[in-house]
Short mmCIF file of C-alpha atoms in Angstrom, two decimals:
data_model
loop_
_atom_site.label_atom_id
_atom_site.label_comp_id
_atom_site.label_asym_id
_atom_site.label_seq_id
_atom_site.Cartn_x
_atom_site.Cartn_y
_atom_site.Cartn_z
CA UNK A 1 12.53 -7.48 1.09
CA UNK A 2 9.29 -8.49 3.02
CA UNK A 3 9.14 -6.66 6.40
CA UNK A 4 6.51 -7.50 8.79
CA UNK A 5 3.28 -5.18 9.77
CA UNK A 6 3.55 -3.50 13.43
CA UNK A 7 0.95 -4.41 15.90
CA UNK A 8 -0.24 -2.93 18.93
CA UNK A 9 1.15 -3.96 21.85
CA UNK A 10 3.23 -6.74 20.22
CA UNK A 11 5.86 -4.71 18.91
CA UNK A 12 8.01 -1.81 19.79
CA UNK A 13 10.29 0.80 18.62
CA UNK A 14 11.96 1.95 21.64
CA UNK A 15 8.40 2.20 23.43
CA UNK A 16 5.73 -0.44 23.04
CA UNK A 17 3.44 0.51 20.10
CA UNK A 18 0.29 1.97 21.40
CA UNK A 19 -1.78 2.86 18.19
CA UNK A 20 -4.82 4.88 17.85
CA UNK A 21 -4.75 5.87 14.02
CA UNK A 22 -7.17 2.80 13.23
CA UNK A 23 -9.56 0.55 15.37
CA UNK A 24 -10.31 -2.37 13.00
CA UNK A 25 -7.44 -4.31 11.25
CA UNK A 26 -5.49 -6.91 13.80
CA UNK A 27 -2.96 -9.37 12.96
CA UNK A 28 -2.32 -11.96 15.64
CA UNK A 29 -5.25 -10.42 17.71
CA UNK A 30 -3.39 -7.14 17.89
CA UNK A 31 -4.59 -3.66 16.26
CA UNK A 32 -1.95 -3.10 13.47
CA UNK A 33 0.14 0.68 13.29
CA UNK A 34 -0.06 2.94 10.93
CA UNK A 35 1.62 6.32 10.47
CA UNK A 36 0.86 8.76 13.18
CA UNK A 37 0.73 6.39 15.78
CA UNK A 38 1.91 6.68 19.10
CA UNK A 39 4.49 4.77 20.86
CA UNK A 40 4.97 4.99 24.62
CA UNK A 41 7.17 7.28 26.19
CA UNK A 42 10.66 5.52 27.12
CA UNK A 43 12.75 8.28 28.11
CA UNK A 44 13.32 11.78 27.61
CA UNK A 45 13.01 14.20 24.49
CA UNK A 46 12.98 12.71 21.56
CA UNK A 47 11.72 9.36 23.78
CA UNK A 48 9.05 11.44 25.85
CA UNK A 49 6.26 11.12 23.56
CA UNK A 50 7.16 9.65 19.72
CA UNK A 51 5.22 8.77 17.21
CA UNK A 52 5.23 6.42 14.05
CA UNK A 53 6.31 8.75 10.80
CA UNK A 54 7.03 6.38 8.39
CA UNK A 55 4.94 3.28 6.20
CA UNK A 56 4.48 1.66 3.51
CA UNK A 57 3.52 3.57 -0.21
CA UNK A 58 0.82 1.02 -0.93
CA UNK A 59 -0.71 -0.84 2.18
CA UNK A 60 -3.19 1.57 3.71
CA UNK A 61 -5.50 1.19 6.10
CA UNK A 62 -8.29 3.97 5.70
CA UNK A 63 -5.60 6.07 3.72
CA UNK A 64 -3.03 5.59 6.77
CA UNK A 65 0.52 3.72 5.72
CA UNK A 66 0.57 0.27 7.38
CA UNK A 67 3.63 0.81 9.35
CA UNK A 68 6.48 -2.14 9.38
CA UNK A 69 9.74 -3.96 10.72
CA UNK A 70 12.12 -1.28 10.29
CA UNK A 71 10.06 1.72 9.71
CA UNK A 72 11.24 4.57 12.21
CA UNK A 73 9.59 6.61 15.06
CA UNK A 74 10.17 10.15 15.54
CA UNK A 75 12.96 9.80 18.31
CA UNK A 76 14.80 7.49 15.89
CA UNK A 77 14.13 4.05 16.71
CA UNK A 78 13.35 1.19 14.38
CA UNK A 79 9.65 -0.74 15.45
CA UNK A 80 9.73 -4.74 15.40
CA UNK A 81 7.03 -6.36 13.34
CA UNK A 82 5.18 -9.78 12.81
CA UNK A 83 7.23 -12.65 11.77
CA UNK A 84 4.70 -13.88 9.57
CA UNK A 85 2.18 -11.09 8.08
CA UNK A 86 4.79 -9.52 5.75
CA UNK A 87 3.94 -6.36 3.40
CA UNK A 88 7.25 -6.57 0.24
#
């Protein structure tokens, strides 16, 4: 099952994806989210400063796993992702 890659500023896992783990690979003009990237705070802990903790086992940018729709942040929320740039 393919899932769309998560993009900074366009996708959210409770709060909008903030990125920070890579600064060059883009989809639809937005940076692609990788493992460890920040998610905007959206409530009390554990939602106060979550990061992405899941990603692709084989699709990596600079050694960091690319995050796709359905991957989870430390707060437990799943992220959304692109409708057309898919990770198998």
